[in-house]
Amino acid sequence: MPTTAKGWGTDAADQPLRPMEFERRDLRANDVAIQITHSGICHSDLHTCRNDWGGSRYPVVPGHEIVGTVTAVGPDVTKHKVGDTVAVGCMVDSCMECDQCLEGWEIFCRQGAIQTYNSKDRHDGSVTKGGYSDHVVVRDHFVCKVPDGMDVKRVAPLLCAGITTYSPLRQYDVGKNTKVAVVGLGGLGHMGVKLAAAMGAHVTMITTTPEKGEDARRLGAHDVIVSTDPEQMKAAATRFDFILNTIPVSHEIDGYLQLLGRSGRMVIVGALTPMPGFIGANLVFWNRAVGGSAIGGIPETQEMLEFCARHDIYPEVEHIRIEQVNEAYERLLKNDVRYRFVIDMEQNA
C-alpha cells in the first residue's frame, strides 16, 4: 500500500513553501525506501518552486540532494540493504535500455531521465516529489552508497554541486600539471576549487569580488584573479588549460576565452538561460572550445563520492531546520550563504 509522506512544498509560483502530506508509492520489486536525514537546497529548487524555467507541476516538493537510511528494499534489490547509509541525486529512473543508459550516462537517457522531483514517473504517470520530506522511494540503480566514515551531515550537496563540478573535471582529464581556472565562487565554484585541487591541478579562482580571494585560498586555490581588473585579466591571457565556468546567470564569455591557451576548453555548468554572442576569433585562434556539462551518470556519481571520501572533501554548509526553508530561499537570492544550505531532517522528527 502507498505510504503517507510528510514534507514541505509549494502550491504555486507566488506561494511560500508549507507543510504538506502526499503519497509515496509502495515498493516495486527493484525499489529502495529511504528515511531522509539530510536534504540539500539547490538553486534549482528555488527556480522550480517559482516556475522561473516554466513547466513546474504543482504542488512542487523540491529537493534532489538526499542522504538517508534504507528502511526497506524490494525483492529484486541486491546491492542495498536495510540500515545502509545512501544518497540520491537529481534523477530517480530512466529506461535503462538505450545506449546512454547502458554506458552509464543515464542523465542523457534517450527516453528522458526521470528527475527526482517535478517529473512524471515512467510507470504510473505520477509526479515525482523530492527530498524536502521524511522519506522517499527510489529505483535501486539510482541509489548511491555513502562510503563508510563520511560525515553524513555534509554529504547531501555532493549529489548535485559535487557531481556537477566533478564530471567535467574528469571528462577533460584534469590532473597534475593542469592549469585550471574556476569562475565564480559560489555553491558550484567552491566545490570546483576543492575537487580540482585534490586532482592535483594548479587552481586559480576568478571572481568579481576581491574579498573572496582569501576564502578561495582557504578552499584550495593557489591564485586569485579579479575579473574586473583589466590588468590582471591581460596578464593571465593564454594561461589556462581548462576553465570551469560556474556563473549561474547569462554573461559575456569573451574575456574568459582569452585566458585559454592552445586547445584550451571552457565548460559552462551554471548558466542555463540564453547567453550573449561571442567573437569567433577567440575560438579559432589558439584552437579553443567552449561547451557545457550536466551532472554525471550514476557510476560517475558513485566514483565522485568515493573520491571525496578518500580526500576528505565536503561542501561548506550551513544547517537549517525545515521550518527555515523560506528564509533560506530569500537568502539564496541575496547570495547570503557560504556556500550551501542543508536541511537537517532529524531536527524535525
CSV table of N, CA and C in Angstrom, one decimal, residues 148-293:
chain,number,residue,atom,x,y,z
A,148,ASP,N,31.7,4.5,4.0
A,148,ASP,CA,31.9,4.4,5.4
A,148,ASP,C,32.8,5.5,5.9
A,149,GLY,N,32.4,6.1,7.0
A,149,GLY,CA,33.2,7.1,7.6
A,149,GLY,C,33.0,8.6,7.2
A,150,MET,N,32.1,8.7,6.1
A,150,MET,CA,31.8,10.1,5.7
A,150,MET,C,30.9,10.8,6.7
A,151,ASP,N,31.0,12.1,6.8
A,151,ASP,CA,30.2,12.9,7.7
A,151,ASP,C,28.9,13.1,6.9
A,152,VAL,N,27.9,12.4,7.3
A,152,VAL,CA,26.6,12.4,6.6
A,152,VAL,C,25.9,13.7,6.7
A,153,LYS,N,26.2,14.5,7.6
A,153,LYS,CA,25.6,15.9,7.7
A,153,LYS,C,26.1,16.8,6.6
A,154,ARG,N,27.2,16.5,5.9
A,154,ARG,CA,27.7,17.4,4.9
A,154,ARG,C,27.7,16.8,3.5
A,155,VAL,N,27.2,15.6,3.4
A,155,VAL,CA,27.3,14.9,2.1
A,155,VAL,C,26.3,15.4,1.1
A,156,ALA,N,25.1,15.7,1.5
A,156,ALA,CA,24.0,16.0,0.6
A,156,ALA,C,24.3,16.8,-0.7
A,157,PRO,N,25.0,18.0,-0.5
A,157,PRO,CA,25.2,18.8,-1.7
A,157,PRO,C,26.2,18.2,-2.8
A,158,LEU,N,26.9,17.1,-2.3
A,158,LEU,CA,27.8,16.4,-3.3
A,158,LEU,C,26.9,15.8,-4.4
A,159,LEU,N,25.7,15.5,-4.1
A,159,LEU,CA,24.8,14.8,-5.1
A,159,LEU,C,24.4,15.7,-6.2
A,160,CYS,N,24.6,17.0,-6.1
A,160,CYS,CA,24.3,18.0,-7.2
A,160,CYS,C,25.6,18.8,-7.5
A,161,ALA,N,25.9,19.7,-6.5
A,161,ALA,CA,27.1,20.6,-6.7
A,161,ALA,C,28.3,19.8,-6.9
A,162,GLY,N,28.5,18.7,-6.2
A,162,GLY,CA,29.7,17.9,-6.3
A,162,GLY,C,29.8,17.2,-7.6
A,163,ILE,N,28.8,16.5,-8.1
A,163,ILE,CA,28.9,15.8,-9.3
A,163,ILE,C,28.8,16.7,-10.5
A,164,THR,N,28.2,17.9,-10.4
A,164,THR,CA,28.1,18.9,-11.5
A,164,THR,C,29.5,19.4,-11.8
A,165,THR,N,30.3,19.5,-10.8
A,165,THR,CA,31.7,20.0,-11.0
A,165,THR,C,32.7,18.9,-11.2
A,166,TYR,N,32.5,17.8,-10.6
A,166,TYR,CA,33.4,16.6,-10.7
A,166,TYR,C,33.4,16.1,-12.2
A,167,SER,N,32.2,16.0,-12.7
A,167,SER,CA,32.0,15.4,-14.0
A,167,SER,C,32.8,16.0,-15.1
A,168,PRO,N,32.8,17.3,-15.3
A,168,PRO,CA,33.6,17.9,-16.4
A,168,PRO,C,35.1,17.9,-16.1
A,169,LEU,N,35.5,18.0,-14.8
A,169,LEU,CA,36.9,17.8,-14.5
A,169,LEU,C,37.4,16.5,-14.9
A,170,ARG,N,36.6,15.4,-14.7
A,170,ARG,CA,37.0,14.1,-15.0
A,170,ARG,C,37.0,13.9,-16.6
A,171,GLN,N,35.9,14.4,-17.2
A,171,GLN,CA,35.8,14.2,-18.6
A,171,GLN,C,37.0,14.8,-19.4
A,172,TYR,N,37.5,15.9,-18.9
A,172,TYR,CA,38.6,16.6,-19.6
A,172,TYR,C,40.0,16.3,-18.9
A,173,ASP,N,40.0,15.2,-18.1
A,173,ASP,CA,41.3,14.7,-17.6
A,173,ASP,C,42.1,15.7,-16.8
A,174,VAL,N,41.4,16.5,-16.0
A,174,VAL,CA,42.1,17.5,-15.2
A,174,VAL,C,42.9,16.7,-14.2
A,175,GLY,N,44.2,17.1,-14.0
A,175,GLY,CA,45.0,16.4,-13.1
A,175,GLY,C,46.3,17.1,-12.8
A,176,LYS,N,47.4,16.4,-12.5
A,176,LYS,CA,48.7,17.0,-12.2
A,176,LYS,C,49.1,17.8,-13.5
A,177,ASN,N,49.7,19.0,-13.2
A,177,ASN,CA,50.2,19.8,-14.3
A,177,ASN,C,49.1,20.6,-15.1
A,178,THR,N,47.8,20.3,-14.8
A,178,THR,CA,46.8,21.0,-15.5
A,178,THR,C,46.6,22.4,-14.8
A,179,LYS,N,46.5,23.4,-15.6
A,179,LYS,CA,46.3,24.8,-15.1
A,179,LYS,C,44.8,25.1,-15.3
A,180,VAL,N,44.1,25.1,-14.1
A,180,VAL,CA,42.6,25.3,-14.1
A,180,VAL,C,42.2,26.6,-13.5
A,181,ALA,N,41.2,27.2,-14.1
A,181,ALA,CA,40.6,28.4,-13.6
A,181,ALA,C,39.1,28.0,-13.3
A,182,VAL,N,38.7,28.5,-12.1
A,182,VAL,CA,37.3,28.3,-11.7
A,182,VAL,C,36.7,29.7,-11.7
A,183,VAL,N,35.6,29.9,-12.4
A,183,VAL,CA,35.0,31.2,-12.5
A,183,VAL,C,33.7,31.2,-11.6
A,184,GLY,N,33.7,32.1,-10.6
A,184,GLY,CA,32.6,32.2,-9.7
A,184,GLY,C,32.8,31.4,-8.4
A,185,LEU,N,32.8,32.0,-7.3
A,185,LEU,CA,33.0,31.3,-6.0
A,185,LEU,C,31.6,31.2,-5.3
A,186,GLY,N,30.8,30.3,-5.7
A,186,GLY,CA,29.5,30.1,-5.1
A,186,GLY,C,29.3,28.6,-4.8
A,187,GLY,N,28.1,28.1,-4.8
A,187,GLY,CA,27.8,26.7,-4.4
A,187,GLY,C,28.5,25.7,-5.3
A,188,LEU,N,28.6,26.0,-6.6
A,188,LEU,CA,29.3,25.2,-7.6
A,188,LEU,C,30.8,25.5,-7.5
A,189,GLY,N,31.1,26.8,-7.6
A,189,GLY,CA,32.5,27.2,-7.7
A,189,GLY,C,33.4,26.7,-6.6
A,190,HIS,N,32.9,26.8,-5.4
A,190,HIS,CA,33.7,26.3,-4.2
A,190,HIS,C,34.0,24.9,-4.3
A,191,MET,N,33.1,24.1,-4.8
A,191,MET,CA,33.3,22.6,-5.0
A,191,MET,C,34.3,22.4,-6.1
A,192,GLY,N,34.2,23.2,-7.2
A,192,GLY,CA,35.2,23.1,-8.3
A,192,GLY,C,36.6,23.3,-7.8
A,193,VAL,N,36.8,24.3,-7.0
A,193,VAL,CA,38.1,24.6,-6.4
A,193,VAL,C,38.7,23.4,-5.6
A,194,LYS,N,37.8,22.9,-4.7
A,194,LYS,CA,38.3,21.8,-3.9
A,194,LYS,C,38.6,20.5,-4.7
A,195,LEU,N,37.7,20.2,-5.6
A,195,LEU,CA,37.9,19.0,-6.4
A,195,LEU,C,39.1,19.1,-7.4
A,196,ALA,N,39.3,20.2,-8.1
A,196,ALA,CA,40.4,20.4,-9.0
A,196,ALA,C,41.7,20.4,-8.2
A,197,ALA,N,41.8,21.0,-7.0
A,197,ALA,CA,43.0,21.0,-6.2
A,197,ALA,C,43.3,19.5,-5.8
A,198,ALA,N,42.3,18.8,-5.4
A,198,ALA,CA,42.5,17.4,-5.0
A,198,ALA,C,43.0,16.5,-6.1
A,199,MET,N,42.6,16.9,-7.3
A,199,MET,CA,43.1,16.1,-8.5
A,199,MET,C,44.5,16.5,-8.9
A,200,GLY,N,45.1,17.4,-8.2
A,200,GLY,CA,46.5,17.8,-8.5
A,200,GLY,C,46.7,19.0,-9.4
A,201,ALA,N,45.6,19.6,-9.8
A,201,ALA,CA,45.8,20.8,-10.7
A,201,ALA,C,46.2,22.0,-10.0
A,202,HIS,N,46.8,22.9,-10.7
A,202,HIS,CA,47.1,24.3,-10.2
A,202,HIS,C,45.8,25.1,-10.4
A,203,VAL,N,45.2,25.6,-9.4
A,203,VAL,CA,43.9,26.1,-9.4
A,203,VAL,C,43.9,27.6,-9.2
A,204,THR,N,43.3,28.4,-10.1
A,204,THR,CA,43.1,29.8,-9.9
A,204,THR,C,41.6,30.1,-9.8
A,205,MET,N,41.2,30.9,-8.8
A,205,MET,CA,39.8,31.3,-8.7
A,205,MET,C,39.7,32.7,-9.4
A,206,ILE,N,38.7,32.8,-10.3
A,206,ILE,CA,38.4,34.1,-10.9
A,206,ILE,C,37.1,34.6,-10.4
A,207,THR,N,37.1,35.8,-9.8
A,207,THR,CA,35.9,36.3,-9.1
A,207,THR,C,35.8,37.8,-9.4
A,208,THR,N,34.6,38.4,-9.2
A,208,THR,CA,34.4,39.8,-9.3
A,208,THR,C,34.6,40.5,-8.0
A,209,THR,N,34.7,39.6,-6.9
A,209,THR,CA,34.7,40.1,-5.5
A,209,THR,C,36.1,39.9,-4.9
A,210,PRO,N,36.9,40.9,-4.8
A,210,PRO,CA,38.3,40.8,-4.2
A,210,PRO,C,38.2,40.1,-2.8
A,211,GLU,N,37.2,40.4,-2.1
A,211,GLU,CA,37.1,39.9,-0.7
A,211,GLU,C,37.0,38.4,-0.6
A,212,LYS,N,36.6,37.8,-1.8
A,212,LYS,CA,36.5,36.3,-1.8
A,212,LYS,C,37.9,35.6,-2.0
A,213,GLY,N,38.9,36.4,-2.3
A,213,GLY,CA,40.2,35.8,-2.5
A,213,GLY,C,40.7,35.0,-1.4
A,214,GLU,N,40.6,35.5,-0.2
A,214,GLU,CA,41.1,34.8,1.0
A,214,GLU,C,40.4,33.5,1.2
A,215,ASP,N,39.0,33.5,1.0
A,215,ASP,CA,38.2,32.3,1.1
A,215,ASP,C,38.6,31.3,0.0
A,216,ALA,N,38.9,31.8,-1.2
A,216,ALA,CA,39.2,30.9,-2.3
A,216,ALA,C,40.5,30.1,-1.9
A,217,ARG,N,41.5,30.9,-1.4
A,217,ARG,CA,42.8,30.2,-1.0
A,217,ARG,C,42.6,29.2,0.1
A,218,ARG,N,41.7,29.5,1.0
A,218,ARG,CA,41.4,28.6,2.1
A,218,ARG,C,40.8,27.3,1.6
A,219,LEU,N,40.0,27.4,0.5
A,219,LEU,CA,39.4,26.2,-0.1
A,219,LEU,C,40.3,25.4,-1.0
A,220,GLY,N,41.5,26.0,-1.3
A,220,GLY,CA,42.5,25.2,-2.1
A,220,GLY,C,43.0,25.9,-3.3
A,221,ALA,N,42.5,27.2,-3.6
A,221,ALA,CA,43.0,27.9,-4.8
A,221,ALA,C,44.5,28.3,-4.5
A,222,HIS,N,45.3,28.2,-5.6
A,222,HIS,CA,46.6,28.7,-5.5
A,222,HIS,C,46.8,30.2,-5.8
A,223,ASP,N,45.9,30.7,-6.7
A,223,ASP,CA,46.0,32.1,-7.1
A,223,ASP,C,44.5,32.6,-7.2
A,224,VAL,N,44.4,33.9,-7.3
A,224,VAL,CA,43.1,34.6,-7.5
A,224,VAL,C,43.3,35.7,-8.5
A,225,ILE,N,42.3,35.8,-9.4
A,225,ILE,CA,42.2,36.8,-10.4
A,225,ILE,C,40.9,37.6,-10.2
A,226,VAL,N,41.0,38.9,-10.1
A,226,VAL,CA,39.8,39.7,-10.0
A,226,VAL,C,39.4,40.1,-11.5
A,227,SER,N,38.3,39.6,-11.9
A,227,SER,CA,37.9,39.7,-13.4
A,227,SER,C,37.6,41.1,-13.8
A,228,THR,N,37.3,42.0,-12.8
A,228,THR,CA,37.0,43.4,-13.1
A,228,THR,C,38.3,44.2,-13.2
A,229,ASP,N,39.4,43.6,-13.0
A,229,ASP,CA,40.7,44.3,-13.1
A,229,ASP,C,41.3,44.0,-14.5
A,230,PRO,N,41.3,44.9,-15.4
A,230,PRO,CA,41.8,44.7,-16.8
A,230,PRO,C,43.3,44.2,-16.8
A,231,GLU,N,44.1,44.7,-15.9
A,231,GLU,CA,45.5,44.4,-15.9
A,231,GLU,C,45.7,42.9,-15.5
A,232,GLN,N,44.9,42.5,-14.5
A,232,GLN,CA,45.0,41.1,-14.1
A,232,GLN,C,44.6,40.2,-15.2
A,233,MET,N,43.5,40.5,-15.8
A,233,MET,CA,43.0,39.7,-16.9
A,233,MET,C,44.0,39.6,-18.1
A,234,LYS,N,44.6,40.7,-18.4
A,234,LYS,CA,45.5,40.8,-19.5
A,234,LYS,C,46.8,40.0,-19.2
A,235,ALA,N,47.2,40.0,-18.0
A,235,ALA,CA,48.4,39.3,-17.6
A,235,ALA,C,48.2,37.8,-17.6
A,236,ALA,N,46.9,37.3,-17.5
A,236,ALA,CA,46.6,35.9,-17.5
A,236,ALA,C,46.2,35.4,-18.9
A,237,ALA,N,46.3,36.1,-19.9
A,237,ALA,CA,46.0,35.7,-21.3
A,237,ALA,C,46.7,34.4,-21.6
A,238,THR,N,46.0,33.4,-22.2
A,238,THR,CA,46.5,32.1,-22.6
A,238,THR,C,47.1,31.3,-21.5
A,239,ARG,N,46.8,31.6,-20.3
A,239,ARG,CA,47.4,30.9,-19.1
A,239,ARG,C,46.9,29.5,-18.9
A,240,PHE,N,45.6,29.3,-19.2
A,240,PHE,CA,44.9,28.1,-18.6
A,240,PHE,C,44.6,27.0,-19.7
A,241,ASP,N,44.6,25.8,-19.2
A,241,ASP,CA,44.3,24.6,-20.0
A,241,ASP,C,42.7,24.4,-20.0
A,242,PHE,N,42.1,24.7,-18.8
A,242,PHE,CA,40.7,24.4,-18.6
A,242,PHE,C,40.1,25.5,-17.7
A,243,ILE,N,38.9,25.9,-18.1
A,243,ILE,CA,38.1,26.8,-17.3
A,243,ILE,C,36.8,26.2,-17.0
A,244,LEU,N,36.5,26.1,-15.7
A,244,LEU,CA,35.2,25.7,-15.2
A,244,LEU,C,34.4,26.9,-14.9
A,245,ASN,N,33.4,27.2,-15.7
A,245,ASN,CA,32.6,28.4,-15.6
A,245,ASN,C,31.3,28.1,-14.8
A,246,THR,N,31.2,28.6,-13.6
A,246,THR,CA,30.1,28.3,-12.7
A,246,THR,C,29.1,29.4,-12.5
A,247,ILE,N,29.3,30.5,-13.3
A,247,ILE,CA,28.4,31.7,-13.1
A,247,ILE,C,27.0,31.2,-13.5
A,248,PRO,N,26.0,31.5,-12.6
A,248,PRO,CA,24.7,30.9,-12.7
A,248,PRO,C,23.7,31.8,-13.6
A,249,VAL,N,24.2,32.9,-14.1
A,249,VAL,CA,23.3,33.7,-15.0
A,249,VAL,C,24.0,34.0,-16.3
A,250,SER,N,23.2,34.5,-17.3
A,250,SER,CA,23.8,34.9,-18.6
A,250,SER,C,24.9,35.9,-18.4
A,251,HIS,N,26.0,35.8,-19.2
A,251,HIS,CA,27.1,36.7,-19.1
A,251,HIS,C,28.0,36.6,-20.3
A,252,GLU,N,28.8,37.6,-20.5
A,252,GLU,CA,29.8,37.7,-21.6
A,252,GLU,C,30.9,36.7,-21.3
A,253,ILE,N,31.4,36.0,-22.4
A,253,ILE,CA,32.4,35.0,-22.1
A,253,ILE,C,33.7,35.3,-22.9
A,254,ASP,N,33.7,36.3,-23.7
A,254,ASP,CA,35.0,36.6,-24.5
A,254,ASP,C,36.2,36.8,-23.6
A,255,GLY,N,36.0,37.6,-22.5
A,255,GLY,CA,37.1,37.8,-21.6
A,255,GLY,C,37.7,36.6,-21.0
A,256,TYR,N,36.9,35.6,-20.7
A,256,TYR,CA,37.3,34.3,-20.2
A,256,TYR,C,38.0,33.5,-21.3
A,257,LEU,N,37.4,33.5,-22.5
A,257,LEU,CA,38.0,32.7,-23.6
A,257,LEU,C,39.5,33.1,-23.8
A,258,GLN,N,39.8,34.4,-23.7
A,258,GLN,CA,41.1,34.8,-24.0
A,258,GLN,C,42.1,34.3,-22.9
A,259,LEU,N,41.6,33.8,-21.8
A,259,LEU,CA,42.5,33.2,-20.8
A,259,LEU,C,43.0,31.8,-21.2
A,260,LEU,N,42.3,31.2,-22.1
A,260,LEU,CA,42.7,29.8,-22.5
A,260,LEU,C,43.9,29.7,-23.4
A,261,GLY,N,44.8,28.8,-23.2
A,261,GLY,CA,45.9,28.5,-24.1
A,261,GLY,C,45.5,27.7,-25.2
A,262,ARG,N,46.5,27.1,-25.9
A,262,ARG,CA,46.2,26.3,-27.1
A,262,ARG,C,45.4,25.0,-26.7
A,263,SER,N,44.3,24.8,-27.5
A,263,SER,CA,43.4,23.7,-27.3
A,263,SER,C,42.7,23.8,-25.9
A,264,GLY,N,42.7,25.0,-25.4
A,264,GLY,CA,42.0,25.1,-24.1
A,264,GLY,C,40.5,24.9,-24.2
A,265,ARG,N,39.9,24.5,-23.1
A,265,ARG,CA,38.5,24.3,-23.0
A,265,ARG,C,37.8,25.0,-21.9
A,266,MET,N,36.7,25.7,-22.2
A,266,MET,CA,35.9,26.3,-21.1
A,266,MET,C,34.6,25.5,-21.1
A,267,VAL,N,34.2,25.0,-19.9
A,267,VAL,CA,32.9,24.3,-19.8
A,267,VAL,C,32.0,25.1,-18.9
A,268,ILE,N,30.8,25.3,-19.4
A,268,ILE,CA,29.8,26.1,-18.6
A,268,ILE,C,28.9,25.1,-17.9
A,269,VAL,N,28.8,25.3,-16.6
A,269,VAL,CA,27.9,24.4,-15.8
A,269,VAL,C,26.8,25.1,-15.0
A,270,GLY,N,26.9,26.5,-15.0
A,270,GLY,CA,26.0,27.2,-14.2
A,270,GLY,C,24.8,27.9,-15.0
A,271,ALA,N,25.1,28.5,-16.1
A,271,ALA,CA,24.1,29.3,-16.8
A,271,ALA,C,23.2,28.4,-17.7
A,272,LEU,N,21.9,28.5,-17.5
A,272,LEU,CA,21.0,27.7,-18.3
A,272,LEU,C,20.1,28.5,-19.2
A,273,THR,N,20.3,29.9,-19.2
A,273,THR,CA,19.5,30.8,-19.9
A,273,THR,C,20.3,31.3,-21.2
A,274,PRO,N,19.6,32.0,-22.1
A,274,PRO,CA,20.3,32.4,-23.3
A,274,PRO,C,21.5,33.3,-23.0
A,275,MET,N,22.6,33.0,-23.7
A,275,MET,CA,23.9,33.7,-23.5
A,275,MET,C,24.1,34.7,-24.6
A,276,PRO,N,24.9,35.8,-24.3
A,276,PRO,CA,25.2,36.8,-25.3
A,276,PRO,C,26.2,36.1,-26.4
A,277,GLY,N,26.3,36.7,-27.5
A,277,GLY,CA,27.2,36.2,-28.5
A,277,GLY,C,28.6,36.5,-28.1
A,278,PHE,N,29.5,35.8,-28.9
A,278,PHE,CA,31.0,36.0,-28.6
A,278,PHE,C,31.7,36.0,-29.9
A,279,ILE,N,32.9,36.5,-29.8
A,279,ILE,CA,33.7,36.7,-31.0
A,279,ILE,C,34.4,35.3,-31.5
A,280,GLY,N,34.1,35.0,-32.7
A,280,GLY,CA,34.6,33.7,-33.2
A,280,GLY,C,36.1,33.5,-33.2
A,281,ALA,N,36.8,34.7,-33.4
A,281,ALA,CA,38.2,34.6,-33.4
A,281,ALA,C,38.8,34.1,-32.0
A,282,ASN,N,38.0,34.4,-31.0
A,282,ASN,CA,38.5,33.9,-29.7
A,282,ASN,C,38.5,32.4,-29.5
A,283,LEU,N,37.8,31.7,-30.5
A,283,LEU,CA,37.8,30.3,-30.5
A,283,LEU,C,38.8,29.8,-31.6
A,284,VAL,N,38.7,30.4,-32.8
A,284,VAL,CA,39.5,29.9,-33.9
A,284,VAL,C,41.0,30.0,-33.6
A,285,PHE,N,41.4,31.2,-33.1
A,285,PHE,CA,42.9,31.3,-32.7
A,285,PHE,C,43.1,30.6,-31.4
A,286,TRP,N,44.2,29.9,-31.3
A,286,TRP,CA,44.5,29.1,-30.2
A,286,TRP,C,43.7,27.8,-30.0
A,287,ASN,N,42.9,27.5,-31.1
A,287,ASN,CA,42.1,26.2,-31.1
A,287,ASN,C,41.3,26.0,-29.8
A,288,ARG,N,40.7,27.0,-29.3
A,288,ARG,CA,39.9,26.9,-28.1
A,288,ARG,C,38.5,26.4,-28.4
A,289,ALA,N,37.8,25.9,-27.4
A,289,ALA,CA,36.5,25.4,-27.5
A,289,ALA,C,35.7,25.8,-26.2
A,290,VAL,N,34.4,25.9,-26.4
A,290,VAL,CA,33.5,26.2,-25.2
A,290,VAL,C,32.4,25.1,-25.3
A,291,GLY,N,32.0,24.6,-24.2
A,291,GLY,CA,31.0,23.6,-24.1
A,291,GLY,C,30.2,23.6,-22.8
A,292,GLY,N,29.4,22.6,-22.6
A,292,GLY,CA,28.7,22.6,-21.3
A,292,GLY,C,28.7,21.2,-20.7
A,293,SER,N,28.3,21.1,-19.5
A,293,SER,CA,28.2,19.8,-18.8
A,293,SER,C,27.1,19.8,-17.8
